[in-house]
Coordinates of C-alpha atoms in Angstrom, one line a residue:
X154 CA -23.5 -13.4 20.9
X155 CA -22.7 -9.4 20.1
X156 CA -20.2 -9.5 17.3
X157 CA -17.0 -6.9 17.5
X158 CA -17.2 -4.3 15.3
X159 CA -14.1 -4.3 13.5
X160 CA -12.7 -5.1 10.1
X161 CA -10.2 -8.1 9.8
X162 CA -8.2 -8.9 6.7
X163 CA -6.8 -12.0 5.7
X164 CA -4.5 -12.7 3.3
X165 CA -3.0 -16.0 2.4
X166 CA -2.5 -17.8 -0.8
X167 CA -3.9 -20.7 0.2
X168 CA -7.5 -21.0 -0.3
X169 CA -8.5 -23.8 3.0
X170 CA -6.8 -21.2 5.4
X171 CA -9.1 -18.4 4.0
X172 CA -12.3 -20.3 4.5
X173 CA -11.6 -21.8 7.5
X174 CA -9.9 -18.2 9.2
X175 CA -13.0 -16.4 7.8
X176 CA -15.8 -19.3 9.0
X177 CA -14.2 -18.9 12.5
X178 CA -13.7 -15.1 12.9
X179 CA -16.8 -14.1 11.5
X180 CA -18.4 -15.5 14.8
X181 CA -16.9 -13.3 16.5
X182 CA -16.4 -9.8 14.0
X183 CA -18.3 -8.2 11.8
X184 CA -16.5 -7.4 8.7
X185 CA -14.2 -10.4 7.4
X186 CA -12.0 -9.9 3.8
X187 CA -9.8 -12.2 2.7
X188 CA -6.9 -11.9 -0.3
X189 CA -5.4 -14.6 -1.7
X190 CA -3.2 -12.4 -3.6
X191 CA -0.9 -10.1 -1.8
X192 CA -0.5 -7.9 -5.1
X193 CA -4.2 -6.1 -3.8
X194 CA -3.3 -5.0 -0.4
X195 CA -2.8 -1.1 -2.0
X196 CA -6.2 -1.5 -3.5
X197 CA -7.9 -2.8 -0.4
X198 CA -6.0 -0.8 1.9
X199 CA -7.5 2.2 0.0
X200 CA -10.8 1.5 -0.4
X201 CA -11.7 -0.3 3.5
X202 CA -10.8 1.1 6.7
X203 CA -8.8 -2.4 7.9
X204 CA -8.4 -2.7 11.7
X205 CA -6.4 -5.9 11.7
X206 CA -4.1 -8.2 9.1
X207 CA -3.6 -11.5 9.2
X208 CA -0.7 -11.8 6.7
X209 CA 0.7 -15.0 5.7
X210 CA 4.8 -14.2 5.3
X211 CA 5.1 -17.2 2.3
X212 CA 3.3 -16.8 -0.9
X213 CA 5.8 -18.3 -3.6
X214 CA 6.9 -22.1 -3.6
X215 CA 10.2 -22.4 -3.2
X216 CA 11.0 -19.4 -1.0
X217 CA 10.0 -20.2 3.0
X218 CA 12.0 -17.6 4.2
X219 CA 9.5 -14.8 5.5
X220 CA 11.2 -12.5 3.6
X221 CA 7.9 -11.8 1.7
X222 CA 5.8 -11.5 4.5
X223 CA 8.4 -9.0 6.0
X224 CA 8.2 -6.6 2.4
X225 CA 4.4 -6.2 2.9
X226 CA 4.3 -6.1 6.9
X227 CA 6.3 -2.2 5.8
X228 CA 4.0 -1.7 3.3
X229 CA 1.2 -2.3 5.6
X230 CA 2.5 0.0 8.4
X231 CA 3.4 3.1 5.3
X232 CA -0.2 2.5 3.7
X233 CA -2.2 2.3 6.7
X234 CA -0.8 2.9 10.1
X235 CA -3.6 2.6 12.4
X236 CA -3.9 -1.1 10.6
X237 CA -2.1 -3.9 13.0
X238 CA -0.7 -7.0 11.6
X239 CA -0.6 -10.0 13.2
X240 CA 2.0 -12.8 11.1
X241 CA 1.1 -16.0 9.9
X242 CA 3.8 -18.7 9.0
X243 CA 3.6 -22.9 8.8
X244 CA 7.2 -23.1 8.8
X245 CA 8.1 -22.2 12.8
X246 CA 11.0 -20.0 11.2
X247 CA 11.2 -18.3 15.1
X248 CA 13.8 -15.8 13.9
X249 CA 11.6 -14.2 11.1
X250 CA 9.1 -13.6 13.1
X251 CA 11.0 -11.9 15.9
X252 CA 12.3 -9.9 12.6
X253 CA 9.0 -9.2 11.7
X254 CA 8.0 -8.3 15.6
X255 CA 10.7 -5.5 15.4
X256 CA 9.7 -4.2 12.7
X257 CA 6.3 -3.8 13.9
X258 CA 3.8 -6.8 13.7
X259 CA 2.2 -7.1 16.9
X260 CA 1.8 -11.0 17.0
X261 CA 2.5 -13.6 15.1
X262 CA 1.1 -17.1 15.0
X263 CA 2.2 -20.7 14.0
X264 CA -0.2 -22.8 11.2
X265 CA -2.0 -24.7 12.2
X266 CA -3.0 -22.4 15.0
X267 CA -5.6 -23.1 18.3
X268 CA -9.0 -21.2 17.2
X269 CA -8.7 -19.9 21.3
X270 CA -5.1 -18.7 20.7
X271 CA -5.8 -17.0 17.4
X272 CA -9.1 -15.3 18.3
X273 CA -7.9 -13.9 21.6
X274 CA -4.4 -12.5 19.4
X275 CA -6.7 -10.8 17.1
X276 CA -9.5 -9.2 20.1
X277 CA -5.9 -8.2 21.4
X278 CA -5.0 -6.7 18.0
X279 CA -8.2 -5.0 17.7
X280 CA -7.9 -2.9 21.2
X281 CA -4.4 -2.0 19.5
X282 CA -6.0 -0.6 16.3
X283 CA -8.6 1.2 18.7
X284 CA -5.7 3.2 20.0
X285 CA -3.9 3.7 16.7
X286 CA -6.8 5.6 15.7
X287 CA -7.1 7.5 18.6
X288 CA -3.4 8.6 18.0
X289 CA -3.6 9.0 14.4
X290 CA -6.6 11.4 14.5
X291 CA -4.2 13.4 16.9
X292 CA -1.4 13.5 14.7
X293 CA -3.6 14.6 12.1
X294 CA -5.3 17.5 13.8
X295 CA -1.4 18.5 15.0
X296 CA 0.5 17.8 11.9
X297 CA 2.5 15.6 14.0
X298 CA 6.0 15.5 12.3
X299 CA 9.3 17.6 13.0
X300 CA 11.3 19.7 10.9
X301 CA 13.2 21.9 12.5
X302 CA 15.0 25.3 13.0
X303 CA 18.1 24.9 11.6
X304 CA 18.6 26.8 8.4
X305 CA 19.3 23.9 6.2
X306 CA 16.6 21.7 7.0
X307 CA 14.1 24.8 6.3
X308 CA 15.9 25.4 3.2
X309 CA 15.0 22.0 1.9
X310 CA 11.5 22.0 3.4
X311 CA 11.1 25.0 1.8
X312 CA 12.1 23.9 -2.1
X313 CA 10.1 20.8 -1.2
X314 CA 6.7 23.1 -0.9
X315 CA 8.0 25.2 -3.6
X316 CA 8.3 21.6 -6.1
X317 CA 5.1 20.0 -4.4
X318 CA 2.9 22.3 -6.5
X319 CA 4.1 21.3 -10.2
X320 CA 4.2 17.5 -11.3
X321 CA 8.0 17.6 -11.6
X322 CA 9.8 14.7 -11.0
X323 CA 11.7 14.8 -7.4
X324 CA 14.9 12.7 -6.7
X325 CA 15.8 13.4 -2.7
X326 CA 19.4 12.5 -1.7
X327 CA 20.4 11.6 1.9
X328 CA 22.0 9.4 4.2
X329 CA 20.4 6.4 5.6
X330 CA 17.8 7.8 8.7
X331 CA 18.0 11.3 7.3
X332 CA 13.5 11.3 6.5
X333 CA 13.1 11.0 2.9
X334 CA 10.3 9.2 3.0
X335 CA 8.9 11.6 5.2
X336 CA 9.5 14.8 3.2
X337 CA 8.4 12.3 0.1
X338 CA 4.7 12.1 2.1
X339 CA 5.4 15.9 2.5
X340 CA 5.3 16.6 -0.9
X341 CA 2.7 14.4 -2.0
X342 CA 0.3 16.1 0.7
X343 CA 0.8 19.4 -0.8
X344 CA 0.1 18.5 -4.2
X345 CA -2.9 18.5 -6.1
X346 CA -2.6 14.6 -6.0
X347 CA -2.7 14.4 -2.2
X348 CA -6.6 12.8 -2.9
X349 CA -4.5 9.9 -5.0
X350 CA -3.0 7.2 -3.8
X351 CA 0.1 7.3 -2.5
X352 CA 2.4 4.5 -3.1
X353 CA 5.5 3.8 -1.6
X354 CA 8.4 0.9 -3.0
X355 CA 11.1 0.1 -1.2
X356 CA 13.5 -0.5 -4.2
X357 CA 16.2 -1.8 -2.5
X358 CA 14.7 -5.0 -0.7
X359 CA 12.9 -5.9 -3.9
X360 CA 14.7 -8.8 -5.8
X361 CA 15.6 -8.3 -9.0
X362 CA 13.5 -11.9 -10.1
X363 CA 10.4 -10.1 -9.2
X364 CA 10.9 -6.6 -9.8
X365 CA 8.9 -6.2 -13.4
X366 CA 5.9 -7.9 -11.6
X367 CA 6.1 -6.0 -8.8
X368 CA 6.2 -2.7 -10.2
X369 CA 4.2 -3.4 -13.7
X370 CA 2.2 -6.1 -13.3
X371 CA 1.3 -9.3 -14.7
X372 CA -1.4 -11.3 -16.5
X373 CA -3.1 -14.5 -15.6
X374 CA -0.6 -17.5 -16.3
X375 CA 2.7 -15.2 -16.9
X376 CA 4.5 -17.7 -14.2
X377 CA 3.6 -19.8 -12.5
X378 CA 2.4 -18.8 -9.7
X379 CA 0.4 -15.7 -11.6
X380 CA -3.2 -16.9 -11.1
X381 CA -4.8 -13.7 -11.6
X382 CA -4.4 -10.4 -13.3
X383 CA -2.3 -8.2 -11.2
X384 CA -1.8 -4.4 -11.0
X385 CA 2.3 -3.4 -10.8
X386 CA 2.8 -0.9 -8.2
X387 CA 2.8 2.3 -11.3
X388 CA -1.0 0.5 -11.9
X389 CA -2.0 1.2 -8.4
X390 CA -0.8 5.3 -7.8
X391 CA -2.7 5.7 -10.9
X392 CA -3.7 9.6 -10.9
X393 CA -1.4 10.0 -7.3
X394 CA 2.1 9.9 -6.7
X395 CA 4.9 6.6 -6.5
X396 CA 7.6 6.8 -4.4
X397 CA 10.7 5.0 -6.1
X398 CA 13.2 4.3 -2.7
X399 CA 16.8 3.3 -3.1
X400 CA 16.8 3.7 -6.8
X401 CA 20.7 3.5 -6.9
X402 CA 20.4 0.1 -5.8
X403 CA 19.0 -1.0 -9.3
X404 CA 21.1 -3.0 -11.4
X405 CA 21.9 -1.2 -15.0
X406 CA 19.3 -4.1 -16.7
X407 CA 16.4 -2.8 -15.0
X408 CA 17.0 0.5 -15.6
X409 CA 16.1 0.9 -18.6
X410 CA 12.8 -0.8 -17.9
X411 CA 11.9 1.9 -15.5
X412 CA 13.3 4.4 -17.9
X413 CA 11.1 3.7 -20.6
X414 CA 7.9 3.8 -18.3
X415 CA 9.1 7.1 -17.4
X416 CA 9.7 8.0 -20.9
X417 CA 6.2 6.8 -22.6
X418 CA 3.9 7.2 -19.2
X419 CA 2.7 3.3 -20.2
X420 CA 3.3 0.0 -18.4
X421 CA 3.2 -3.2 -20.1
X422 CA 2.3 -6.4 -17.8
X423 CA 4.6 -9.3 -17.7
X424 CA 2.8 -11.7 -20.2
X425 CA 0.5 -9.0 -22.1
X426 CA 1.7 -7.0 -25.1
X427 CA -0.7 -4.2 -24.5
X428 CA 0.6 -1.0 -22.8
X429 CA -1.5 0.6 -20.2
X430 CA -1.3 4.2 -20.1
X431 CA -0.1 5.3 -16.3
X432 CA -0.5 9.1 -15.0
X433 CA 1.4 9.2 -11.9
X434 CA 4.0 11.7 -9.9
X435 CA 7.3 9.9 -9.5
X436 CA 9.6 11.3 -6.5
X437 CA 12.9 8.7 -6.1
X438 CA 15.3 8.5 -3.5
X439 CA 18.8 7.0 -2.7
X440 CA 21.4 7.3 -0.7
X441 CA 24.1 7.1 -2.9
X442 CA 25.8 10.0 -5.0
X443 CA 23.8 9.6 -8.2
X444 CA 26.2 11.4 -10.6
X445 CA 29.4 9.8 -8.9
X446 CA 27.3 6.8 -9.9
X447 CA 26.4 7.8 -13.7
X448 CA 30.4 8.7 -14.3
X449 CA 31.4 5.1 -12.8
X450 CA 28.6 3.8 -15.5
X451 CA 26.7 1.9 -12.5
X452 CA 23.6 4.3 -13.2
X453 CA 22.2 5.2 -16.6
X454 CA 22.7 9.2 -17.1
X455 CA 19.4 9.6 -18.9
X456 CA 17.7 7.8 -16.0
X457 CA 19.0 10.5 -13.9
X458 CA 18.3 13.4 -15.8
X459 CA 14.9 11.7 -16.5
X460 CA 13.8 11.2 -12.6
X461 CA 15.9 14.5 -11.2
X462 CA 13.9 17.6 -12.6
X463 CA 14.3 19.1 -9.1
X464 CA 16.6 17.7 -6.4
X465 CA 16.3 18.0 -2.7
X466 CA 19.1 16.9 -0.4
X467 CA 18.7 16.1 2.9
X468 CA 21.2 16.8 5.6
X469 CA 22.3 14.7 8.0
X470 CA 22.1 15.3 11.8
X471 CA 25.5 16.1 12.4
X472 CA 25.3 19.0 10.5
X473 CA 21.9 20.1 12.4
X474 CA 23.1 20.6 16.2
X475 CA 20.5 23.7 16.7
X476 CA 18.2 20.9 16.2
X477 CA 19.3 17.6 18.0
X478 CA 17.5 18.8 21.5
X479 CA 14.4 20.1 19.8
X480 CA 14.2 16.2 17.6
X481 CA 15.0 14.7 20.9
X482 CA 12.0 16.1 23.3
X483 CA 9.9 15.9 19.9
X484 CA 10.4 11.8 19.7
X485 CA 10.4 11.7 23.2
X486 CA 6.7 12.6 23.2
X487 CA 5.8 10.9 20.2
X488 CA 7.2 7.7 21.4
X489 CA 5.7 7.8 25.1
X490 CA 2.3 8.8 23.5
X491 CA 2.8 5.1 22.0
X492 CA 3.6 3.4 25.0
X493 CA 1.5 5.3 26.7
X494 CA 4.1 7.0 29.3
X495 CA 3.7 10.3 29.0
X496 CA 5.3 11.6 32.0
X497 CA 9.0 10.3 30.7
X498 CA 11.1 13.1 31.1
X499 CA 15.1 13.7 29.8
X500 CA 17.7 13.2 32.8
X501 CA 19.7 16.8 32.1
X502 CA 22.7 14.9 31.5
X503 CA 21.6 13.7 28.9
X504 CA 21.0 16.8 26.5
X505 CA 25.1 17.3 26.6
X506 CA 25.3 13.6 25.1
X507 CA 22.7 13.9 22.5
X508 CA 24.5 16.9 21.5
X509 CA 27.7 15.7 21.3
X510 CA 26.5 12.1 19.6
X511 CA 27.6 11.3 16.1
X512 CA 24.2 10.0 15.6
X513 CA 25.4 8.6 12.3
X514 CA 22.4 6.7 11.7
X515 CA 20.7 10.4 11.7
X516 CA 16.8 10.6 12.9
X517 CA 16.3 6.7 12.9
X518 CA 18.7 6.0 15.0
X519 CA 17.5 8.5 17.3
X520 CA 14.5 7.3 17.4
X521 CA 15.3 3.7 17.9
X522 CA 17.6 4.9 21.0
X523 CA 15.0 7.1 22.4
X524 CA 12.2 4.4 21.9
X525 CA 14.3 1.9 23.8
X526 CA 15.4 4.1 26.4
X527 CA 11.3 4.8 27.3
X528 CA 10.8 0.9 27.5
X529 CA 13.9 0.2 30.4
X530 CA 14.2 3.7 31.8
X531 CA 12.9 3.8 35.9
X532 CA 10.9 6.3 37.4
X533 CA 10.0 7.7 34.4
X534 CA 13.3 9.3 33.8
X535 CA 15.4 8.5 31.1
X536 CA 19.6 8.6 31.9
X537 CA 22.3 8.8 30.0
X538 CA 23.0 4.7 30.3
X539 CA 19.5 4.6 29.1
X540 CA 19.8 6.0 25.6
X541 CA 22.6 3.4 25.6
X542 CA 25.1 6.4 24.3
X543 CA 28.2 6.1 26.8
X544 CA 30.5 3.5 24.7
X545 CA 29.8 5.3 20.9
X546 CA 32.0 7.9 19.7
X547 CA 30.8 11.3 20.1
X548 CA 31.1 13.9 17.6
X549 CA 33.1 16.9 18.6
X550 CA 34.4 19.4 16.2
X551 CA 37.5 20.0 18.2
X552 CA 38.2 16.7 19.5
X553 CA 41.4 14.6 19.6
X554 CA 40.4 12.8 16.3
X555 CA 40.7 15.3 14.2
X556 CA 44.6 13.4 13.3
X557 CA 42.1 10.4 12.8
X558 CA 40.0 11.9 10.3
X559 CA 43.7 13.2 8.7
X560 CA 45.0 9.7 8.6
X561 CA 41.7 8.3 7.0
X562 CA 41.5 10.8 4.5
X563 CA 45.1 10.2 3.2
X564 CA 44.3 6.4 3.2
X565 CA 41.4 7.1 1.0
X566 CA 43.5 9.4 -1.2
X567 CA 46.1 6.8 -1.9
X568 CA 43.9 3.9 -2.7
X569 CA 42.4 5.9 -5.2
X570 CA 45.5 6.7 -6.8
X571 CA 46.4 3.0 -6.4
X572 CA 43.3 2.2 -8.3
X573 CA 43.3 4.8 -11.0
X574 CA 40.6 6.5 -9.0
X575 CA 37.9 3.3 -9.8
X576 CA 35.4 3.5 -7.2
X577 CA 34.7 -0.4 -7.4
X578 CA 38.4 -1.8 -7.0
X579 CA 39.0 1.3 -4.0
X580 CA 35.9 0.4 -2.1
X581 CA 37.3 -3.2 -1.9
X582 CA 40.6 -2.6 -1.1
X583 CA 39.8 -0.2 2.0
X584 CA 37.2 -3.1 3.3
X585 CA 34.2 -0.1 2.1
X586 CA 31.0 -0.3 0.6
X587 CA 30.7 1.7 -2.3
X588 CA 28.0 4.0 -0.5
X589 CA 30.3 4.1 2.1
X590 CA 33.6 5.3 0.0
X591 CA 31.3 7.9 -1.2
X592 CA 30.3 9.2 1.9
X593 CA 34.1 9.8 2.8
X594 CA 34.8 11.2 -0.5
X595 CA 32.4 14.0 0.1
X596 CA 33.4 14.4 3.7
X597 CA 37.1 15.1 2.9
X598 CA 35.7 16.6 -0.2
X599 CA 38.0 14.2 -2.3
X600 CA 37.4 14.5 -6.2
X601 CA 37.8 12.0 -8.2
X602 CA 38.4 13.8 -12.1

């Protein structure tokens, strides 16, 4: 029998399911790896062209939550996007996988599995990867991402080439869905690192127990599950470029961690006492004001001034209009290219709604409308019911809610003064998050001296 050829990687911590996995599939494909540490994916990732992952979504005892298996499935999809996952999980936990379907594994299966089941997921999985290529190689010969016309997205773009030339440290600032990791992978593929790695941490979903492994690494026997040396993430963009996302999200304790790896260029594994001398270009992100959060003390102020040698800020949709239509047609194609629907066209009805849309979860959100509306739309149209955008609130400069906004702002305004302008106690009161209190204060352009 003709063996596939395609490269299949399997990573579980559990040494009976590699062996078995890889004595089955090797039958059938011709390249087989397996990990038993997730801690290598970068490295193996970087080195081998993988067309499908088998990814386990439990590695510590203890947590049987997916949650894991979820962090790298992103990583995954950001290191290697022609790669498909495929989830692996012994608990049954249904509602994890569906998690980790949405977020874009294609398959998942339940341990132990039916050799017929599993190989026929993976020759699927294969024919998947076949196409990512296909598409990638596309978007790479048309530089296949949008920017836009307006004169403040240019603006930014245009500091960002400026910055991408010098190794200065690059802290962008933006809502939630605004593309900061996008212009982050800008950046890095105008430098003179873009032949480096490129590694990309989502600070904000990394728990706090796990975040000195995770970003410096450990030795052999530091805890106990730590069975062999592992590279931190710093370790692993040696020579290229980290991408620190959501750093206002970490707690004041870690911070000076970070800072001090900033500060000396080393990294000292959990476990060792030797420090490892790191060369990398950090570029952070959050979403949070940064120096709202250094005068509340929730963020340390030579941190800031350590990570924010240039700063970029990203604006959100709302303020873009010129380019809402323009975004819209762009994702439009991009997203029927993926479901292979090319001939999807906008209703004209709809433009006046996308233009009039708050869109408050910016370019993401668009995106996940627009993706949606290509998978129910008929006839290859897509309608205003469609993009699902009848019952929001659209945004409209001279719109009846303008008394709304008054009312709001005033309510923000008294709290504060109720609460001797702490951001903490306000947020509370007003049933806020803190980002969210921010945001307001810099929409009603509320200081808080």
């Amino acid at each position: 029998m003709k063996k596939t050829t395609a490269s299949i990687l399997i990573i579980d911590d559990q040494e009976d399911i590699l062996f078995a996995s890889k004595l089955y599939l090797k039958k059938y494909f011709e390249n087989i790896y397996t990990l038993n540490n997730p801690k290598n994916i970068v490295e193996l990732l970087a080195k081998n062209t993988i067309d499908v992952v088998l990814l386990d979504m439990n590695y510590r005892i203890g947590f049987e939550d997916g949650r894991e298996g979820l962090y790298l499935l992103k990583e995954i999809n950001a290191l290697s996007p022609k790669t498909v996952v495929i989830l692996m999980t012994a608990f049954g936990k249904v509602e994890t996988a569906v998690e980790g379907l949405k977020s874009g594994a294609f398959d998942y299966i339940l341990k132990p599995w039916e050799n017929k089941k599993l190989l026929e997921s993976v020759k699927q999985a294969v024919d998947k990867s076949r196409k990512n290529q296909r598409k990638v190689k596309d978007i790479e010969v048309n530089d296949d991402f949008f920017v836009g016309n307006s004169e403040i997205i240019k603006k930014a773009y245009s500091l960002a080439d400026k910055v991408a030339q010098t190794d200065a440290n690059v802290l962008i600032l933006g809502e939630n869905g605004t593309g900061k990791f996008v212009l982050a992978h800008h950046i890095y593929s105008q430098s003179e690192r873009k032949n480096a790695p490129f590694v990309a941490v989502d600070l904000g979903s990394l728990n706090s127990n796990i975040f000195e492994s995770e970003l410096f690494g450990y030795a052999k026997g530091a805890f106990t599950d730590a069975k062999t040396d592992t590279p931190g993430r710093f370790e692993m963009a040696q020579n290229g470029t980290i991408f620190l996302d959501e750093i206002g999200n970490v707690p004041l304790h870690l911070q000076s961690k970070l800072l001090q790896v900033i500060q000396t260029k080393t990294v000292t594994r959990l476990g060792e006492t030797k420090a490892r001398t790191v060369n990398v270009r950090i570029i952070t992100a959050t979403n949070l004001n940064l120096k709202l959060e250094v005068e509340d003390k929730n963020f340390r102020e030579d941190l800031y001034y350590r990570i924010n040698t240039m700063e970029i800020v990203l604006p959100p949709l709302r303020e873009r209009n010129e380019d809402k239509i323009p975004l819209a047609e762009y994702l439009l194609e991009k997203m029927s290219r993926k479901y292979g629907r090319e001939a999807v066209v906008f209703d004209k009805k709809v433009f006046e709604q996308i233009e009039r849309h708050a869109w408050k979860g910016n370019i993401r959100e668009m995106e996940n409308k627009i993706e949606r509306a290509i998978i129910l739309c008929e006839n290859n149209r897509i309608t205003v019911s469609d993009l699902d955008l009848e019952q929001i609130t659209t945004y409209d400069e001279n719109a009846d809610d303008i008394q709304l906004s008054t009312v709001e702002k005033a309510t923000v305004e008294k709290a504060l003064l109720k609460n001797n302008n702490n951001i903490s106690k306000t947020a509370e009161e007003l049933g806020l998050s803190r980002g969210s209190l921010y945001r307001r204060l810099e929409k009603y352009n509320i200081s808080i001296n």
